[in-house]
């Protein structure tokens, strides 16, 4: 009896299958906004991708349809118990007008890890990359042209099981929406001020801070508003009695120190489960290891305390700091408030960035816009 149910379950469970895609085009195409009016995540393309999942049937046929509202039962588990996860990646137009997605395989891997953690269904990464490519290709006229312009892609997975019992979802919806975006800082870089935060904790060992779950973000807004009331744009999240620096709001954190012998060290927190495994973080580390002279540089994934940053600032060994993430790519940091003290982070004279911050930005852009051909960049059209 059991084996019969079991085998039936296996044989009828459909995998995510791009070849089953159904496309319904919009009858009311939207006007495309001029570059100057693009605001991050405020306008969307004509279409969305939607794929339903059911525990007894598996993944249904993927659908690309006009962008529009969802209809869900108010008792759906996403609304009550936060069965929600998301991803963020970008597609870029290169010099030959081809469209390229930047390292989507890493986003899919991370999305599957997030799904696994909250009992939502996993899927074949390559099938979803292909489907996202189909959506991006259909809406490619929305991708703005120009330095710093791109299409932000937001894959999302929610549990849709109706009913108030807390349990494993037997229904889910995966959808993907796209927003045309401009450079994060309209007039070049703008260095930010961070407030080192230890009275609230973003993530902890054994927690889910390394997964892109919606549940990780809502609790961080109150501390961010508190920091904003004191003139800081973001929190620099500390962890533990030593005050280890973990990351910034939605960015990973990098700091550069100078040693007494003149060598430099690029430091970022290790992947110990308390920081998000940023695709940009991984790209920064890979490019730094490739491009920086090992006789002059050490690249470390290690714990660094806020006290080390403050102490080394006092003796002139703090060189620069930046955040990394898909939205801004790199974001220079000019000041860190901690314990009533302002740690000044150096910038280049008359600039809003440090030397490595600028270089890292340029190195990554060469891959994003396909000026350097590599498997980091996937041509869509
Ligand atoms: C998304 C995110 C990042 C950056 O990840 P990328 O893959 O580089 O965009 C960093 N920290 C948090 C908390 C995030 O949500």
Coordinates of C-alpha atoms and ligand atoms in Angstrom, one line a residue:
X1 CA 0.0 0.0 0.0
X2 CA 2.7 2.4 1.0
X3 CA 4.9 1.6 -1.9
X4 CA 2.0 2.1 -4.2
X5 CA 1.3 5.6 -3.0
X6 CA 5.0 6.3 -3.0
X7 CA 5.5 5.2 -6.6
X8 CA 2.4 6.9 -7.7
X9 CA 3.7 10.1 -6.1
X10 CA 7.0 9.8 -7.9
X11 CA 5.7 8.9 -11.3
X12 CA 3.1 11.7 -11.5
X13 CA 5.3 14.5 -10.1
X14 CA 6.2 16.8 -12.9
X15 CA 9.5 18.6 -13.0
X16 CA 9.8 22.2 -13.9
X17 CA 9.8 22.0 -17.7
X18 CA 10.6 25.0 -19.9
X19 CA 9.3 23.2 -23.0
X20 CA 5.7 23.4 -21.7
X21 CA 5.8 27.3 -21.6
X22 CA 2.6 29.0 -22.6
X23 CA 2.8 32.7 -23.6
X24 CA -0.1 35.1 -23.4
X25 CA 0.9 38.5 -24.6
X26 CA -0.5 41.7 -23.2
X27 CA -3.1 43.5 -25.2
X28 CA -2.2 46.8 -23.6
X29 CA 1.6 47.4 -23.9
X30 CA 2.9 50.0 -21.5
X31 CA 4.8 53.1 -22.6
X32 CA 8.5 52.9 -21.8
X33 CA 9.7 55.5 -19.4
X34 CA 12.7 57.7 -20.3
X35 CA 15.9 56.8 -18.5
X36 CA 15.6 59.9 -16.3
X37 CA 12.3 58.6 -14.8
X38 CA 13.4 55.1 -13.8
X39 CA 13.2 54.5 -10.1
X40 CA 14.4 51.2 -8.7
X41 CA 11.5 48.7 -8.4
X42 CA 8.8 51.3 -9.2
X43 CA 7.9 50.4 -12.8
X44 CA 7.6 46.9 -14.3
X45 CA 7.7 45.4 -17.7
X46 CA 4.6 44.2 -19.6
X47 CA 4.8 40.5 -18.6
X48 CA 5.5 38.2 -15.7
X49 CA 6.4 34.5 -15.4
X50 CA 4.2 32.4 -13.2
X51 CA 4.5 28.7 -12.3
X52 CA 2.2 26.8 -9.9
X53 CA 3.3 23.9 -7.8
X54 CA 1.2 21.3 -6.1
X55 CA 2.6 18.5 -3.9
X56 CA 0.6 15.8 -5.7
X57 CA 1.3 17.0 -9.2
X58 CA 4.6 18.8 -9.1
X59 CA 5.3 21.8 -11.3
X60 CA 2.6 22.9 -13.7
X61 CA 3.2 24.3 -17.2
X62 CA 5.0 27.6 -16.9
X63 CA 3.1 30.7 -18.1
X64 CA 4.2 34.1 -19.3
X65 CA 1.3 36.4 -19.0
X66 CA 0.5 40.1 -18.7
X67 CA 1.9 41.7 -15.5
X68 CA -0.9 42.0 -13.0
X69 CA -2.3 41.3 -9.5
X70 CA -2.4 37.8 -7.9
X71 CA -5.5 36.4 -6.4
X72 CA -4.9 34.4 -3.2
X73 CA -7.0 33.1 -0.4
X74 CA -6.6 35.3 2.7
X75 CA -5.7 32.2 4.7
X76 CA -2.7 31.4 2.4
X77 CA 0.3 30.4 4.4
X78 CA 2.5 33.1 2.8
X79 CA 0.4 35.8 4.7
X80 CA 0.5 34.2 8.1
X81 CA 3.8 32.2 8.4
X82 CA 6.1 33.9 6.0
X83 CA 6.5 31.2 3.4
X84 CA 8.3 33.5 1.1
X85 CA 11.7 33.9 -0.5
X86 CA 13.1 35.9 -3.3
X87 CA 16.1 36.6 -5.5
X88 CA 17.5 39.6 -7.2
X89 CA 19.6 39.6 -10.4
X90 CA 20.1 41.8 -13.4
X91 CA 20.2 41.6 -17.2
X92 CA 22.3 44.1 -19.1
X93 CA 22.4 45.3 -22.7
X94 CA 25.9 45.0 -24.2
X95 CA 27.5 47.1 -27.0
X96 CA 26.1 44.9 -29.7
X97 CA 22.5 45.2 -28.2
X98 CA 22.6 41.7 -26.9
X99 CA 21.0 41.0 -23.5
X100 CA 23.1 39.3 -20.8
X101 CA 22.2 37.9 -17.4
X102 CA 25.0 38.2 -14.8
X103 CA 25.8 34.9 -13.0
X104 CA 22.1 33.6 -12.8
X105 CA 23.3 30.1 -11.9
X106 CA 24.4 31.5 -8.4
X107 CA 21.0 33.1 -7.8
X108 CA 19.2 29.9 -8.7
X109 CA 21.5 27.8 -6.4
X110 CA 20.8 30.3 -3.6
X111 CA 17.0 30.3 -4.4
X112 CA 16.9 26.5 -4.1
X113 CA 18.7 26.6 -0.8
X114 CA 16.2 29.2 0.5
X115 CA 13.3 27.0 -0.7
X116 CA 14.8 23.9 0.8
X117 CA 15.0 25.7 4.2
X118 CA 11.4 26.7 4.4
X119 CA 9.9 23.5 2.8
X120 CA 8.9 25.2 -0.5
X121 CA 9.6 23.2 -3.7
X122 CA 13.0 23.1 -5.3
X123 CA 13.4 23.1 -9.1
X124 CA 16.0 22.6 -11.9
X125 CA 18.0 25.8 -12.0
X126 CA 18.7 25.6 -15.8
X127 CA 15.0 25.3 -16.6
X128 CA 14.2 28.5 -14.6
X129 CA 17.2 30.4 -16.1
X130 CA 15.8 29.5 -19.5
X131 CA 12.3 30.6 -18.6
X132 CA 13.6 33.9 -17.1
X133 CA 15.5 34.3 -20.4
X134 CA 12.2 33.8 -22.3
X135 CA 10.6 36.5 -20.2
X136 CA 13.5 38.9 -20.5
X137 CA 13.6 38.4 -24.3
X138 CA 9.9 39.1 -24.6
X139 CA 10.2 42.3 -22.6
X140 CA 13.7 43.3 -23.9
X141 CA 12.5 46.6 -25.2
X142 CA 12.2 47.7 -21.6
X143 CA 15.9 47.2 -20.9
X144 CA 17.3 50.7 -20.8
X145 CA 20.6 51.4 -22.7
X146 CA 23.5 53.2 -21.0
X147 CA 26.2 53.0 -18.4
X148 CA 24.7 51.8 -15.1
X149 CA 21.3 50.9 -16.7
X150 CA 19.9 47.4 -16.5
X151 CA 16.8 45.2 -15.9
X152 CA 16.4 44.1 -12.3
X153 CA 14.8 40.7 -12.2
X154 CA 12.9 39.5 -9.1
X155 CA 12.1 35.8 -8.9
X156 CA 9.8 35.1 -5.9
X157 CA 8.5 31.8 -4.4
X158 CA 5.5 31.8 -2.0
X159 CA 3.5 29.1 -0.2
X160 CA -0.2 29.4 -1.3
X161 CA -1.8 26.6 0.8
X162 CA -5.1 27.9 2.2
X163 CA -5.8 27.2 5.9
X164 CA -4.5 28.5 9.2
X165 CA -2.7 25.3 10.4
X166 CA 1.1 25.7 10.6
X167 CA 2.5 23.0 8.4
X168 CA 4.3 22.1 5.2
X169 CA 2.8 23.9 2.2
X170 CA 1.3 21.6 -0.4
X171 CA 0.8 24.5 -2.9
X172 CA 3.2 27.1 -4.1
X173 CA 3.6 29.8 -6.7
X174 CA 6.9 30.8 -8.3
X175 CA 6.7 34.1 -10.2
X176 CA 9.2 36.5 -11.8
X177 CA 8.7 40.2 -12.3
X178 CA 11.2 42.7 -13.9
X179 CA 11.9 46.4 -13.3
X180 CA 14.0 48.6 -15.6
X181 CA 16.5 50.4 -13.4
X182 CA 19.1 53.1 -13.7
X183 CA 22.4 53.6 -11.8
X184 CA 21.9 53.4 -8.1
X185 CA 23.6 56.8 -7.6
X186 CA 22.3 59.1 -10.3
X187 CA 25.3 61.4 -10.3
X188 CA 28.1 59.0 -9.8
X189 CA 28.9 57.4 -6.5
X190 CA 27.5 58.8 -3.3
X191 CA 29.4 57.6 -0.2
X192 CA 27.1 56.6 2.7
X193 CA 27.1 56.8 6.5
X194 CA 26.5 53.6 8.4
X195 CA 25.5 53.2 12.0
X196 CA 27.1 50.1 13.7
X197 CA 24.1 48.4 15.3
X198 CA 24.3 45.9 18.2
X199 CA 21.1 46.4 20.1
X200 CA 19.2 44.5 17.3
X201 CA 20.4 41.4 15.6
X202 CA 19.8 40.7 11.9
X203 CA 21.1 37.1 11.9
X204 CA 22.5 34.5 14.3
X205 CA 24.2 31.1 14.1
X206 CA 21.7 28.5 13.2
X207 CA 19.3 31.1 11.9
X208 CA 18.3 31.9 8.4
X209 CA 20.3 35.1 7.7
X210 CA 22.1 33.4 4.9
X211 CA 18.9 32.7 3.0
X212 CA 16.9 35.4 1.0
X213 CA 13.7 34.9 3.0
X214 CA 11.3 37.8 3.2
X215 CA 11.1 37.2 6.9
X216 CA 14.6 38.5 7.3
X217 CA 13.8 42.0 6.1
X218 CA 10.8 43.4 7.8
X219 CA 12.4 43.3 11.3
X220 CA 15.3 45.4 10.0
X221 CA 13.3 48.4 9.1
X222 CA 12.7 49.7 12.6
X223 CA 16.5 49.8 13.4
X224 CA 17.1 51.4 10.0
X225 CA 14.6 54.2 10.8
X226 CA 16.3 54.7 14.1
X227 CA 19.7 55.0 12.4
X228 CA 18.1 57.3 9.8
X229 CA 16.8 59.6 12.6
X230 CA 20.5 60.1 13.6
X231 CA 21.6 60.8 10.0
X232 CA 22.7 57.3 8.8
X233 CA 21.5 55.7 5.6
X234 CA 22.0 52.0 6.7
X235 CA 22.8 49.8 9.7
X236 CA 26.2 48.0 9.9
X237 CA 25.1 44.8 11.6
X238 CA 27.3 43.7 14.4
X239 CA 27.2 40.2 16.0
X240 CA 28.3 38.8 19.3
X241 CA 30.0 40.2 22.4
X242 CA 33.2 41.0 20.3
X243 CA 31.1 43.1 17.9
X244 CA 32.0 41.2 14.7
X245 CA 31.1 43.2 11.6
X246 CA 28.7 41.1 9.5
X247 CA 27.0 43.1 6.7
X248 CA 25.0 46.1 5.8
X249 CA 21.2 46.1 5.2
X250 CA 21.1 44.5 1.8
X251 CA 24.8 44.5 1.0
X252 CA 27.9 42.6 2.1
X253 CA 30.7 44.6 3.7
X254 CA 34.3 45.0 2.7
X255 CA 37.0 47.0 4.4
X256 CA 40.6 47.7 3.4
X257 CA 43.4 48.0 6.0
X258 CA 47.0 49.1 5.5
X259 CA 49.7 47.1 7.5
X260 CA 52.8 48.6 9.1
X261 CA 54.9 47.1 6.3
X262 CA 52.9 48.9 3.6
X263 CA 51.0 45.8 2.4
X264 CA 47.2 46.0 2.3
X265 CA 44.4 43.6 3.3
X266 CA 40.9 43.4 1.9
X267 CA 38.6 41.9 4.5
X268 CA 35.0 40.6 4.4
X269 CA 33.1 38.4 6.8
X270 CA 33.3 34.6 6.3
X271 CA 30.3 32.6 5.1
X272 CA 29.4 31.2 8.5
X273 CA 25.6 31.3 8.1
X274 CA 25.1 34.8 9.5
X275 CA 25.6 36.7 6.3
X276 CA 23.9 36.5 2.9
X277 CA 26.1 34.8 0.3
X278 CA 26.2 37.7 -2.1
X279 CA 26.8 37.0 -5.8
X280 CA 28.5 40.4 -5.9
X281 CA 30.6 39.5 -2.8
X282 CA 31.7 36.3 -4.6
X283 CA 32.5 38.3 -7.7
X284 CA 34.5 41.0 -5.8
X285 CA 36.6 38.3 -4.1
X286 CA 37.2 36.4 -7.3
X287 CA 38.3 39.6 -9.2
X288 CA 40.4 40.9 -6.3
X289 CA 42.2 37.5 -6.1
X290 CA 42.8 37.7 -9.9
X291 CA 43.8 41.3 -10.2
X292 CA 45.5 42.4 -7.1
X293 CA 49.2 41.8 -6.7
X294 CA 49.7 39.1 -4.0
X295 CA 53.0 40.7 -3.0
X296 CA 51.0 43.8 -2.0
X297 CA 47.6 42.4 -1.0
X298 CA 46.1 39.8 1.2
X299 CA 42.4 38.9 0.6
X300 CA 40.7 37.6 3.8
X301 CA 37.4 36.1 4.6
X302 CA 37.7 36.6 8.3
X303 CA 36.0 38.1 11.3
X304 CA 36.7 41.8 11.9
X305 CA 35.4 43.6 14.9
X306 CA 34.1 47.2 14.9
X307 CA 36.9 47.8 17.5
X308 CA 39.5 46.8 15.0
X309 CA 38.1 49.2 12.5
X310 CA 38.0 52.0 15.1
X311 CA 41.5 51.3 16.5
X312 CA 43.1 51.0 13.0
X313 CA 41.3 54.2 12.0
X314 CA 43.0 55.9 15.0
X315 CA 46.5 54.9 13.7
X316 CA 45.8 55.7 10.1
X317 CA 45.5 52.1 8.9
X318 CA 41.9 52.3 7.7
X319 CA 42.1 52.7 3.9
X320 CA 38.5 52.4 2.6
X321 CA 35.3 50.5 2.9
X322 CA 32.4 49.6 0.7
X323 CA 29.2 47.5 0.5
X324 CA 28.5 45.1 -2.4
X325 CA 25.1 43.9 -3.8
X326 CA 23.3 43.5 -7.1
X327 CA 21.3 46.8 -6.7
X328 CA 24.2 49.2 -6.3
X329 CA 27.1 46.9 -7.2
X330 CA 29.5 48.7 -4.9
X331 CA 28.5 51.4 -2.5
X332 CA 31.3 53.5 -1.0
X333 CA 31.2 54.1 2.8
X334 CA 32.4 57.4 4.3
X335 CA 31.6 57.2 7.9
X336 CA 30.7 54.6 10.6
X337 CA 29.0 55.7 13.8
X338 CA 29.7 53.5 16.8
X339 CA 29.4 54.1 20.5
X340 CA 28.9 57.9 20.1
X341 CA 32.1 58.1 18.0
X342 CA 32.4 58.9 14.3
X343 CA 34.9 56.6 12.4
X344 CA 35.9 58.5 9.3
X345 CA 36.5 56.2 6.4
X346 CA 38.9 57.8 3.9
X347 CA 37.8 58.7 0.3
X348 CA 40.1 59.8 -2.5
X349 CA 40.7 63.5 -2.5
X350 CA 37.6 65.4 -3.8
X351 CA 35.9 62.0 -4.7
X352 CA 33.0 60.0 -3.2
X353 CA 34.9 56.7 -3.4
X354 CA 38.2 54.9 -2.5
X355 CA 40.5 53.5 -5.1
X356 CA 39.7 49.9 -4.8
X357 CA 35.9 50.6 -4.6
X358 CA 36.1 52.3 -8.0
X359 CA 38.3 49.6 -9.5
X360 CA 36.0 46.8 -8.3
X361 CA 33.0 48.6 -9.8
X362 CA 34.8 48.9 -13.2
X363 CA 36.0 45.3 -13.2
X364 CA 32.6 43.9 -12.5
X365 CA 30.9 46.2 -15.1
X366 CA 33.2 44.7 -17.8
X367 CA 31.7 41.3 -17.1
X368 CA 28.1 42.6 -16.7
X369 CA 28.1 44.5 -20.0
X370 CA 30.0 41.7 -21.7
X371 CA 33.1 43.7 -22.6
X372 CA 35.0 40.7 -21.2
X373 CA 33.5 37.4 -22.4
X374 CA 33.2 34.8 -19.7
X375 CA 30.8 32.2 -18.3
X376 CA 29.7 34.9 -15.8
X377 CA 27.6 36.4 -18.4
X378 CA 24.8 34.5 -20.3
X379 CA 23.5 35.9 -23.6
X380 CA 19.7 35.8 -23.6
X381 CA 18.7 36.8 -27.1
Ligands
LIG1 C1 20.7 40.3 -1.5 C2 21.5 40.6 -0.4 C3 22.9 40.9 -0.5 C4 23.6 41.0 -1.8 O1 23.6 39.9 -2.5 P1 23.9 39.9 -4.1 O2 23.7 38.5 -4.6 O3 25.3 40.4 -4.2 O4 22.9 40.9 -4.7 C5 23.6 41.1 0.7 N1 23.0 41.0 1.9 C6 21.7 40.8 2.1 C7 21.1 40.8 3.4 C8 20.9 40.6 0.9 O5 19.6 40.4 1.0

